[in-house]
Coordinates of C-alpha atoms in Angstrom, one line a residue:
X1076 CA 4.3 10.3 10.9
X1077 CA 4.9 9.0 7.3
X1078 CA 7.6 6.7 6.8
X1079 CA 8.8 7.3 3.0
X1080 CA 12.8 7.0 3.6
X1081 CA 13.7 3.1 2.5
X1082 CA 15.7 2.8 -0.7
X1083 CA 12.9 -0.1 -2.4
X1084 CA 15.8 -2.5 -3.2
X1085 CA 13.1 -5.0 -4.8
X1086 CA 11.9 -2.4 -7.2
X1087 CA 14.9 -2.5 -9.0
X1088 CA 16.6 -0.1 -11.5
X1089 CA 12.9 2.2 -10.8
X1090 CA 14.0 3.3 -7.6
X1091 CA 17.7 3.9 -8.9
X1092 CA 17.5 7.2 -8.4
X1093 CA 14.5 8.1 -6.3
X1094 CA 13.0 6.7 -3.1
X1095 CA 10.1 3.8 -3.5
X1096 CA 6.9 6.1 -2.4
X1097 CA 8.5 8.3 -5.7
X1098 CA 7.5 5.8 -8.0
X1099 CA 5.0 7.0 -10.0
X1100 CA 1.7 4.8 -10.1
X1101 CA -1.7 4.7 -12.0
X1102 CA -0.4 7.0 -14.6
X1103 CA -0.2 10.6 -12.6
X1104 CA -0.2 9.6 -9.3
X1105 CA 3.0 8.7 -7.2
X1106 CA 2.8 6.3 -4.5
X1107 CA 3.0 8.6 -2.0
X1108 CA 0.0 10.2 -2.8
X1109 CA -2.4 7.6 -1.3
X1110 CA -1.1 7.4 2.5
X1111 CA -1.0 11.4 2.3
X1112 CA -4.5 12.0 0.3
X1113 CA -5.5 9.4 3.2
X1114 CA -4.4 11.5 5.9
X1115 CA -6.2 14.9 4.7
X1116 CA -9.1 12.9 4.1
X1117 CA -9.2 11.7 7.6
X1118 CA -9.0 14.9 9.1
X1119 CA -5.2 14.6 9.6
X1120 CA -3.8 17.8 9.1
X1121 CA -0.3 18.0 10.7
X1122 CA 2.0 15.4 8.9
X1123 CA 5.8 14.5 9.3
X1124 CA 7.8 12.9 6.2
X1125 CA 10.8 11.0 7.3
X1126 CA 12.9 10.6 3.9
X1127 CA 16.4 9.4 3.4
X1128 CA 17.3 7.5 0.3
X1129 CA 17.0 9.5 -2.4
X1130 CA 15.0 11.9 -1.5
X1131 CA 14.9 14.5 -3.9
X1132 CA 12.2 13.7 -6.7
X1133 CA 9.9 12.7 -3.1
X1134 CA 10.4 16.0 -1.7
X1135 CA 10.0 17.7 -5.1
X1136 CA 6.4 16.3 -5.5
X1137 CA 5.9 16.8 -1.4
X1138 CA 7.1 21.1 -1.7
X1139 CA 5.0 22.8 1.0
X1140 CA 1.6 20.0 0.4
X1141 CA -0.8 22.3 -1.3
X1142 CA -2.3 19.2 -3.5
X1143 CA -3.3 17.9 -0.2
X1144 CA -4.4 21.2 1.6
X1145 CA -1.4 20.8 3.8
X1146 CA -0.1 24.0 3.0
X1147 CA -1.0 25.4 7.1
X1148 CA 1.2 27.7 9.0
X1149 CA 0.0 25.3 11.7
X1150 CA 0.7 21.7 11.3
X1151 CA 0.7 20.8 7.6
X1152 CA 3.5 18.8 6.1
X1153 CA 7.0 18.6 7.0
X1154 CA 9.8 16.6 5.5
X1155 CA 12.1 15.6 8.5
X1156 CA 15.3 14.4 7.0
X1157 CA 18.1 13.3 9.3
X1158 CA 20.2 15.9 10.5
X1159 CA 23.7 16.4 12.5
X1160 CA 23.6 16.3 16.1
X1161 CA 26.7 17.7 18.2
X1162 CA 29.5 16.5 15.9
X1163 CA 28.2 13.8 14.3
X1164 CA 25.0 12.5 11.9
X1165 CA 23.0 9.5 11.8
X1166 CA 20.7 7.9 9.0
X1167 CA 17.4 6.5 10.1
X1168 CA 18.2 2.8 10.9
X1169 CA 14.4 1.3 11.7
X1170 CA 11.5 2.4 11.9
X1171 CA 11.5 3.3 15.2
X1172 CA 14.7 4.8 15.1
X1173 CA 13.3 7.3 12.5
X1174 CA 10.2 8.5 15.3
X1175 CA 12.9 8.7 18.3
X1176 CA 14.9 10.6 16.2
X1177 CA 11.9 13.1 15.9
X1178 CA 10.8 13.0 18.7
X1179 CA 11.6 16.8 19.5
X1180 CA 9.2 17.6 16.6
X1181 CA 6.5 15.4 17.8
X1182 CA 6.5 16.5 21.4
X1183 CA 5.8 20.8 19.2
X1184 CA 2.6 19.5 18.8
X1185 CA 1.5 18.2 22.2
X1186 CA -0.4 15.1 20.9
X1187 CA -2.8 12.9 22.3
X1188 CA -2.3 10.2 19.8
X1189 CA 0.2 9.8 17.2
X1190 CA -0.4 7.8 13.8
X1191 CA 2.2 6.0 12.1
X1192 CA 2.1 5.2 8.4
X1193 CA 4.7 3.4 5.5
X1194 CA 4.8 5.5 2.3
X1195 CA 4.7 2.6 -0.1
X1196 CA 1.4 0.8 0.5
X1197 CA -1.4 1.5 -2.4
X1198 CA -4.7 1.9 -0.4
X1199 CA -7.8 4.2 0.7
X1200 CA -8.7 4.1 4.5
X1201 CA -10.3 6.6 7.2
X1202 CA -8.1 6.8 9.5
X1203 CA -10.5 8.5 11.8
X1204 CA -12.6 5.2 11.8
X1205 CA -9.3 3.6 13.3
X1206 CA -9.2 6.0 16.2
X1207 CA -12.5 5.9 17.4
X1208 CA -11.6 1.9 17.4
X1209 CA -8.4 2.8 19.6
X1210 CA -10.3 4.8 21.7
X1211 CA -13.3 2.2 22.4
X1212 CA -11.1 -0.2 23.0
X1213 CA -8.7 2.4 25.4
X1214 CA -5.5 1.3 23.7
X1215 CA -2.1 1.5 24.3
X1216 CA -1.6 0.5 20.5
X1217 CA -3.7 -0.3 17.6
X1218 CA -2.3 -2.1 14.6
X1219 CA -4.3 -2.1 11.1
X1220 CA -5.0 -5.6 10.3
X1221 CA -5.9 -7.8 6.9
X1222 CA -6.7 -10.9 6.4
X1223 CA -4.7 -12.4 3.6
X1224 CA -5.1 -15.6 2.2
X1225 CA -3.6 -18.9 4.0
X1226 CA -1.2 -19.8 1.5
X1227 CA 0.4 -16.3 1.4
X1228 CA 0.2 -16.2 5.1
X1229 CA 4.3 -17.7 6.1
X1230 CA 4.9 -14.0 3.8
X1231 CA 3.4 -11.5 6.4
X1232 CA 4.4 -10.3 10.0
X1233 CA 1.2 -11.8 11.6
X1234 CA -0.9 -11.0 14.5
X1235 CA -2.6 -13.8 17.2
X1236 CA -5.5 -12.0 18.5
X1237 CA -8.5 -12.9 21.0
X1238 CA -12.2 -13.1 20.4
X1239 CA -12.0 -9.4 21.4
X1240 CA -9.6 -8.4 18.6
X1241 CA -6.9 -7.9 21.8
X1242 CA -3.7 -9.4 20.0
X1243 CA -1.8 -12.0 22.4
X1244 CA 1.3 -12.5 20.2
X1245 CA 3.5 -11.6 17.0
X1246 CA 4.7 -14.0 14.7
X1247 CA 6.8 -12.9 11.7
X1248 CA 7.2 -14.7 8.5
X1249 CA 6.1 -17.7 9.9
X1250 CA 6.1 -21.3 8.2
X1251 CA 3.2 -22.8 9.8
X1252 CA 1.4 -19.6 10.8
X1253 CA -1.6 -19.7 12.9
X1254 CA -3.5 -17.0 11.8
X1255 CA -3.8 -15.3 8.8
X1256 CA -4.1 -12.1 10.2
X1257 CA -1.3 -9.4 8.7
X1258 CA 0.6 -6.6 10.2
X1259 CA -0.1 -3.9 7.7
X1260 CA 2.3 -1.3 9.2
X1261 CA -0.3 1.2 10.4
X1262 CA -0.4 2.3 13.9
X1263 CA -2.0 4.7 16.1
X1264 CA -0.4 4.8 19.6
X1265 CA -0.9 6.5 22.9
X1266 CA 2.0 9.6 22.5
X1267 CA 3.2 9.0 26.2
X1268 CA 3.0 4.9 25.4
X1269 CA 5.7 5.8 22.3
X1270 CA 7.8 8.3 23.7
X1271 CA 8.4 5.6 26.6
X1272 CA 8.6 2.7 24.3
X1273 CA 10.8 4.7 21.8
X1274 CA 13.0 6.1 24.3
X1275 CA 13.7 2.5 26.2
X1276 CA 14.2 0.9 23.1
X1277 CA 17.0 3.4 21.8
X1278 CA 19.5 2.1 24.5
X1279 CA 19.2 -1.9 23.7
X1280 CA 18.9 -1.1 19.7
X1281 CA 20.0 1.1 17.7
X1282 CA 18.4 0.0 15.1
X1283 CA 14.9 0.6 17.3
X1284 CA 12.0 -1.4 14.8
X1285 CA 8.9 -1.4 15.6
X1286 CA 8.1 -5.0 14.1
X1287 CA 11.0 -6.7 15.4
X1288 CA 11.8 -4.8 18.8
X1289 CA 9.4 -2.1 20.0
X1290 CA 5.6 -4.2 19.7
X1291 CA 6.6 -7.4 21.1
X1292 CA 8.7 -5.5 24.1
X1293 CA 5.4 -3.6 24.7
X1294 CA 3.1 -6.5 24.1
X1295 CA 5.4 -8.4 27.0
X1296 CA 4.9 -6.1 29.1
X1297 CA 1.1 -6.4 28.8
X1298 CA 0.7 -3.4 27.3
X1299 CA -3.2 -3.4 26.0
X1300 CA -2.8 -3.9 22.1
X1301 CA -5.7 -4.4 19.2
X1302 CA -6.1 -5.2 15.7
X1303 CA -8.1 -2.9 14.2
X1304 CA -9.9 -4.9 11.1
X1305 CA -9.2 -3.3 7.3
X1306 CA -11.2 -5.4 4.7
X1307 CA -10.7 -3.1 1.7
X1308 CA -8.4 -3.2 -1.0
X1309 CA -4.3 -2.7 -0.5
X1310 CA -1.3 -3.4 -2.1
X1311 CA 2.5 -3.6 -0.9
X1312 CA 3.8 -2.6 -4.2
X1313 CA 7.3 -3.5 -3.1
X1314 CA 8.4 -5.7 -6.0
X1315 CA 8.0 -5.5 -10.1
X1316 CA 5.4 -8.1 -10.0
X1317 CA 2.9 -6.6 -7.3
X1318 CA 4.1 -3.1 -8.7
X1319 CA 3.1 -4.3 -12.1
X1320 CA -0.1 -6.2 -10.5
X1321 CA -1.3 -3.0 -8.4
X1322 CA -1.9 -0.7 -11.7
X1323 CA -3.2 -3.6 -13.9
X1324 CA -5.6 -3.7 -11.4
X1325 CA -6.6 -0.4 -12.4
X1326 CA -7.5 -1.2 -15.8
X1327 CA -10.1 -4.0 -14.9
X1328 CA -13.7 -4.2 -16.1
X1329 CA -14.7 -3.8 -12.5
X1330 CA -11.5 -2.4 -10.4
X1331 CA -10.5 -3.6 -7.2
X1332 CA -9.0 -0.3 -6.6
X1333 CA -11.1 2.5 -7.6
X1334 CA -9.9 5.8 -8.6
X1335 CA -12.8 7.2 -9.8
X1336 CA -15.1 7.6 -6.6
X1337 CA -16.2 11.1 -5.7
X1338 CA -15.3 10.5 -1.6
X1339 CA -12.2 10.0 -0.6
X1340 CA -10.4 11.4 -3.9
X1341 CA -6.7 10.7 -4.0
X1342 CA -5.1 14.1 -4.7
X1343 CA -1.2 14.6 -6.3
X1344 CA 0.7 17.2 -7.5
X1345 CA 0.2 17.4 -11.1
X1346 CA 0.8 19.9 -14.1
X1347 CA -1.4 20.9 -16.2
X1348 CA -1.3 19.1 -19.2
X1349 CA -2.5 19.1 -22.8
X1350 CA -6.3 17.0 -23.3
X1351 CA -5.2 13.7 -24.0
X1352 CA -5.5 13.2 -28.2
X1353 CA -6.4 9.6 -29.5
X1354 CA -6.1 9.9 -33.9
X1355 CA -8.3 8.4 -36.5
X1356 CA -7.2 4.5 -37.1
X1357 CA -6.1 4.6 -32.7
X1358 CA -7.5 1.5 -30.9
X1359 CA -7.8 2.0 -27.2
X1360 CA -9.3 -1.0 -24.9
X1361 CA -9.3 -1.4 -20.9
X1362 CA -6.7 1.2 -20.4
X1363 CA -6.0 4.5 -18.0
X1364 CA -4.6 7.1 -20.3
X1365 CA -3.1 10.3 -18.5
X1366 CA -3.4 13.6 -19.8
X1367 CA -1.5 15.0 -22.8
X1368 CA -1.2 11.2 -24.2
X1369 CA -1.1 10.7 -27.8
X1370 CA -2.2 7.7 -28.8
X1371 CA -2.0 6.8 -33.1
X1372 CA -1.3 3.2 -32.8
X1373 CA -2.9 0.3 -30.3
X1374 CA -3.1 0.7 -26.5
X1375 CA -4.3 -2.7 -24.8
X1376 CA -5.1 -3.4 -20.8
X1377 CA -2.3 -0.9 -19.9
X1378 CA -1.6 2.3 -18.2
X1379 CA -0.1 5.5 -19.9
X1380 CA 1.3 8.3 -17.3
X1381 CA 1.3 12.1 -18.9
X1382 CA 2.3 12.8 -22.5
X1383 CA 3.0 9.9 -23.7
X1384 CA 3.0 8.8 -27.3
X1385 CA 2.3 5.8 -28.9
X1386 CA 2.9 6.4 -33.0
X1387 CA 1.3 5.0 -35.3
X1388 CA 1.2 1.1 -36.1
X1389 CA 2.9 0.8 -32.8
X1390 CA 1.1 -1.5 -30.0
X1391 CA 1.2 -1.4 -26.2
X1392 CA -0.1 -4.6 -24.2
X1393 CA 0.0 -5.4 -20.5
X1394 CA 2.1 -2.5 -19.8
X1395 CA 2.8 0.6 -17.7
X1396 CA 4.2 3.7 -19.9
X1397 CA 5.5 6.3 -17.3
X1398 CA 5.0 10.2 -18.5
X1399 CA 6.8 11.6 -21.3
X1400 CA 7.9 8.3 -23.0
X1401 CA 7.9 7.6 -26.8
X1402 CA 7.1 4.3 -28.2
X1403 CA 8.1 4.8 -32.4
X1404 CA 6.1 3.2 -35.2
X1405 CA 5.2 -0.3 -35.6
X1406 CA 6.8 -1.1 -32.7
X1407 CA 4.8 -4.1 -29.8
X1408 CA 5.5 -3.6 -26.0
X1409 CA 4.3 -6.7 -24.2
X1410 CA 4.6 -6.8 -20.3
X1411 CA 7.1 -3.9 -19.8
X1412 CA 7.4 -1.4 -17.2
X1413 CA 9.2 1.9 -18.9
X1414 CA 10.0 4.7 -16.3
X1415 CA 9.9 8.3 -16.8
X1416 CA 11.5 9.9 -20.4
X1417 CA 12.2 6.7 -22.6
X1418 CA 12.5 6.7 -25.9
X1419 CA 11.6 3.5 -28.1
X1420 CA 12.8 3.3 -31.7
X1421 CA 10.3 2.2 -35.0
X1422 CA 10.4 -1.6 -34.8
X1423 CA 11.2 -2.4 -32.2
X1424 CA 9.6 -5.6 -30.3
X1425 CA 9.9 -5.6 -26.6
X1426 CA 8.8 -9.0 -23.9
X1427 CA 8.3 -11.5 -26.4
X1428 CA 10.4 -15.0 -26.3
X1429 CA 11.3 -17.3 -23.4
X1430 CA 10.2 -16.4 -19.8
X1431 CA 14.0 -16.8 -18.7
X1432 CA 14.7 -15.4 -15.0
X1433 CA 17.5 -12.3 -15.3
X1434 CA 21.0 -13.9 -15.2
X1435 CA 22.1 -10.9 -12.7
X1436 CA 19.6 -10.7 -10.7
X1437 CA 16.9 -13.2 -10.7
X1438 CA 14.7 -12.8 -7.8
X1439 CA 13.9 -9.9 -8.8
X1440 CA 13.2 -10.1 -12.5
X1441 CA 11.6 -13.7 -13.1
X1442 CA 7.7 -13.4 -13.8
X1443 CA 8.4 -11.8 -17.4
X1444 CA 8.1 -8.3 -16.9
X1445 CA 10.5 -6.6 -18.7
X1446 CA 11.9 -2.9 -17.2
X1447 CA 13.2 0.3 -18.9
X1448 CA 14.8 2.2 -16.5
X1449 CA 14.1 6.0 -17.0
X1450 CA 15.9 8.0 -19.8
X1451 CA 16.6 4.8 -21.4
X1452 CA 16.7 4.7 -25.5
X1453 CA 16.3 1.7 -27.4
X1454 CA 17.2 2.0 -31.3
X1455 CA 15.3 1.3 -34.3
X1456 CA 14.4 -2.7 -35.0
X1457 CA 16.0 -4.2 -32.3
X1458 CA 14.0 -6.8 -30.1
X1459 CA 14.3 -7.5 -26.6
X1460 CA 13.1 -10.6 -24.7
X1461 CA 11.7 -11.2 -21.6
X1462 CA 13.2 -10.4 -17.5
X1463 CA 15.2 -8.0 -19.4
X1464 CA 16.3 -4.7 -17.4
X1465 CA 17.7 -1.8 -19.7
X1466 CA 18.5 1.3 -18.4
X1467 CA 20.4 4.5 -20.0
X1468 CA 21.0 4.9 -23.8
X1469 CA 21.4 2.3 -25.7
X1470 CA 23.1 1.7 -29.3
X1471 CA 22.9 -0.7 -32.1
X1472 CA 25.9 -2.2 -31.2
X1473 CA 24.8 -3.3 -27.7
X1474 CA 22.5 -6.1 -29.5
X1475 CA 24.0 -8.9 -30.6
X1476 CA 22.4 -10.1 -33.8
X1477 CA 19.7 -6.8 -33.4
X1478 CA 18.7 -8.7 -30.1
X1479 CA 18.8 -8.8 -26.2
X1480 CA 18.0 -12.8 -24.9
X1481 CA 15.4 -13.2 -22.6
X1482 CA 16.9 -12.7 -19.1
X1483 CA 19.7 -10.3 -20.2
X1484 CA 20.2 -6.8 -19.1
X1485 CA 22.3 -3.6 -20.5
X1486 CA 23.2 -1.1 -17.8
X1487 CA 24.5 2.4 -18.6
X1488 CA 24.5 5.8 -17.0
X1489 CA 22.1 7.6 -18.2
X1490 CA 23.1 11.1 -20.1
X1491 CA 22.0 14.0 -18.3
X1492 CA 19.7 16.0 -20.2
X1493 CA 21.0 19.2 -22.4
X1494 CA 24.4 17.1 -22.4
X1495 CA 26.1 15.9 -25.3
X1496 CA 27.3 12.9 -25.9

């Protein structure tokens, strides 16, 4: 059961109009992809997708799973949205909220064990491994753990566990935390343990969690509950920074991450495209460049989704170019993030100046990244600073002096496409 329904507040104007596992990541891949490539590469072949904000673009890429050989008349993938019941609806209000309300479509498959996984988390793990752990262990509950480091410890939902691995408490967001042991939101439980737990839980709170309400009410009553060690590579990409962070990592000398193995593939739902086209005076270095790119001018330490196109004279730093943007001629991209179908005039200079946090909202634009939200056009020679957010179509006139300050946004709707303005 795949959790892929929150809205990704921290993300920003990127998840303005599609859900956070939407987001599109290392060029063709969406974030989705990795939780569900992990699942058919673990031998998990019946898969439920709760979505809810936004769903659209997520269910779009999902269709009937054949990326993923999930395509099965039995089992396979199902996107469970939430529905009316009697005379009245109800959204997904917690995690565990979202599983009771499907419980009905659990309970058609008659399982053993069910796994529980967040759509948002950037990662490769066998989740096989993980139940041969629960079942040595005879578990209620197993909970993927990671060690993170001590000073980002107080930031995590955080386990106490025995010499055994048998966890004796939760502690979330602690300041003085006593382990640095995380919660990394992957569970496997015993079905008849979570129907119980799920069902209980429903009548004290609505909004059923499984962090806040339904672990700690089945860890006090002694329910027998392990951390499961993960010591590979994984990323909550829930803000701009680790967003931004996560695909840079790509583009390393020696990745963290590595896309490239032969096991374990990560598997999306892509077009074909074009071969990816790099002209005669082009200077490419430490990048991942999707298919049908175009590259004339100067890519640097950055990631290009599909068909991009990078004119000549034009250079590209520390960025991430979703698919199908433009960036015009002699134009210099420094730390930006520029969703799906953007357009960037000739030059134009984009992240350079003071690192100024945004004036509208600053804790979530302050580490200099500046973000193009998608269908946004910038004009010709117009320069924009740093923690800058512009989204929709833009006009000389909306730059004062042919520039945006450093922690200034613009914010317009963008035009539909094939309408006139």
């Amino acid at each position: 059961m795949l959790l892929a329904g929150g809205q990704g507040s921290r993300l920003g104007v990127l998840t303005a109009t599609k859900a956070k596992p939407a987001v599109s990541f290392g060029g063709k891949y969406r974030v989705i992809d990795f939780p569900m490539s992990n699942c058919i590469n673990s031998g998990v072949d019946t898969v439920g997708v709760m979505t809810q904000y936004q769903p659209l673009q997520l269910n779009q890429h999902i269709g009937i799973g054949i990326p993923w050989d999930l395509d099965r008349r039995m089992g396979g993938v199902t996107i469970l949205a939430p529905y009316l019941k009697s005379d009245q609806g109800e959204w997904y209000t917690g995690t565990g909220n979202a599983i009771y309300q499907n419980i009905e479509f659990i309970e058609k498959y008659n399982p053993d064990y069910v796994l529980i996984l967040s759509g948002d988390h950037i990662y490769k793990m066998n989740y096989a491994k993980m139940l041969d752990f629960h079942k040595e262990k005879k578990c209620d509950v197993s909970i993927a753990a990671l060690e993170v480091s001590w000073e980002e410890a107080s930031r995590f939902g955080l386990m106490n566990v025995r010499s055994d691995s048998r966890i004796y408490e939760f502690e979330e967001k602690p300041k003085n935390p006593k382990s640095n042991l995380a919660n990394m939101g992957i569970y496997i439980f015993n079905w008849p343990v979570l129907r119980d737990a799920l069902e209980r839980d429903s009548h004290i709170h609505p909004n059923s969690d499984f962090g806040m309400h339904v672990l700690p009410m089945l860890l006090s009553e002694g329910a027998k509950m392990y951390a499961y060690p993960f010591g590979e590579y994984w990323m909550d990409v829930g803000t701009i920074e680790s967003y931004w962070s996560a695909n840079m990592d790509l583009v390393k000398t020696v990745p963290e991450f590595n896309l490239y193995e032969d096991f374990d593939k990560i598997y999306t739902d892509a077009d074909h495209q074009p071969p990816m086209y790099t002209g005669p005076s082009a200077q490419v270095q430490g990048s991942l460049l999707s298919e049908g790119c175009e590259v004339i001018g100067e890519v640097y330490n950055s990631v290009l989704g599909p068909s991009v196109i990078v004119e000549a004279g034009a250079e590209v730093r520390d960025s991430i170019i979703m698919e199908n943007c433009y960036i015009g001629r002699n134009s210099r991209l420094y730390r930006v993030i520029a969703d799906a179908n953007c357009s960037v005039g000739d030059g134009v200079t984009i992240g350079e100046g003071e690192n100024i946090p945004n004036i509208d909202k600053p804790q979530l634009y302050d580490t200099g990244i500046t973000v193009l939200g998608e269908h946004t056009t910038i004009p010709d020679k117009v320069s924009i600073g740093k923690n800058c957010v512009v989204y929709g179509p833009t006009y000389p006139f909306d730059y004062q002096d042919g520039r945006l300050e450093s922690g200034h946004s613009i914010m317009r709707e963008p035009t539909p496409k094939g309408v006139e303005e």
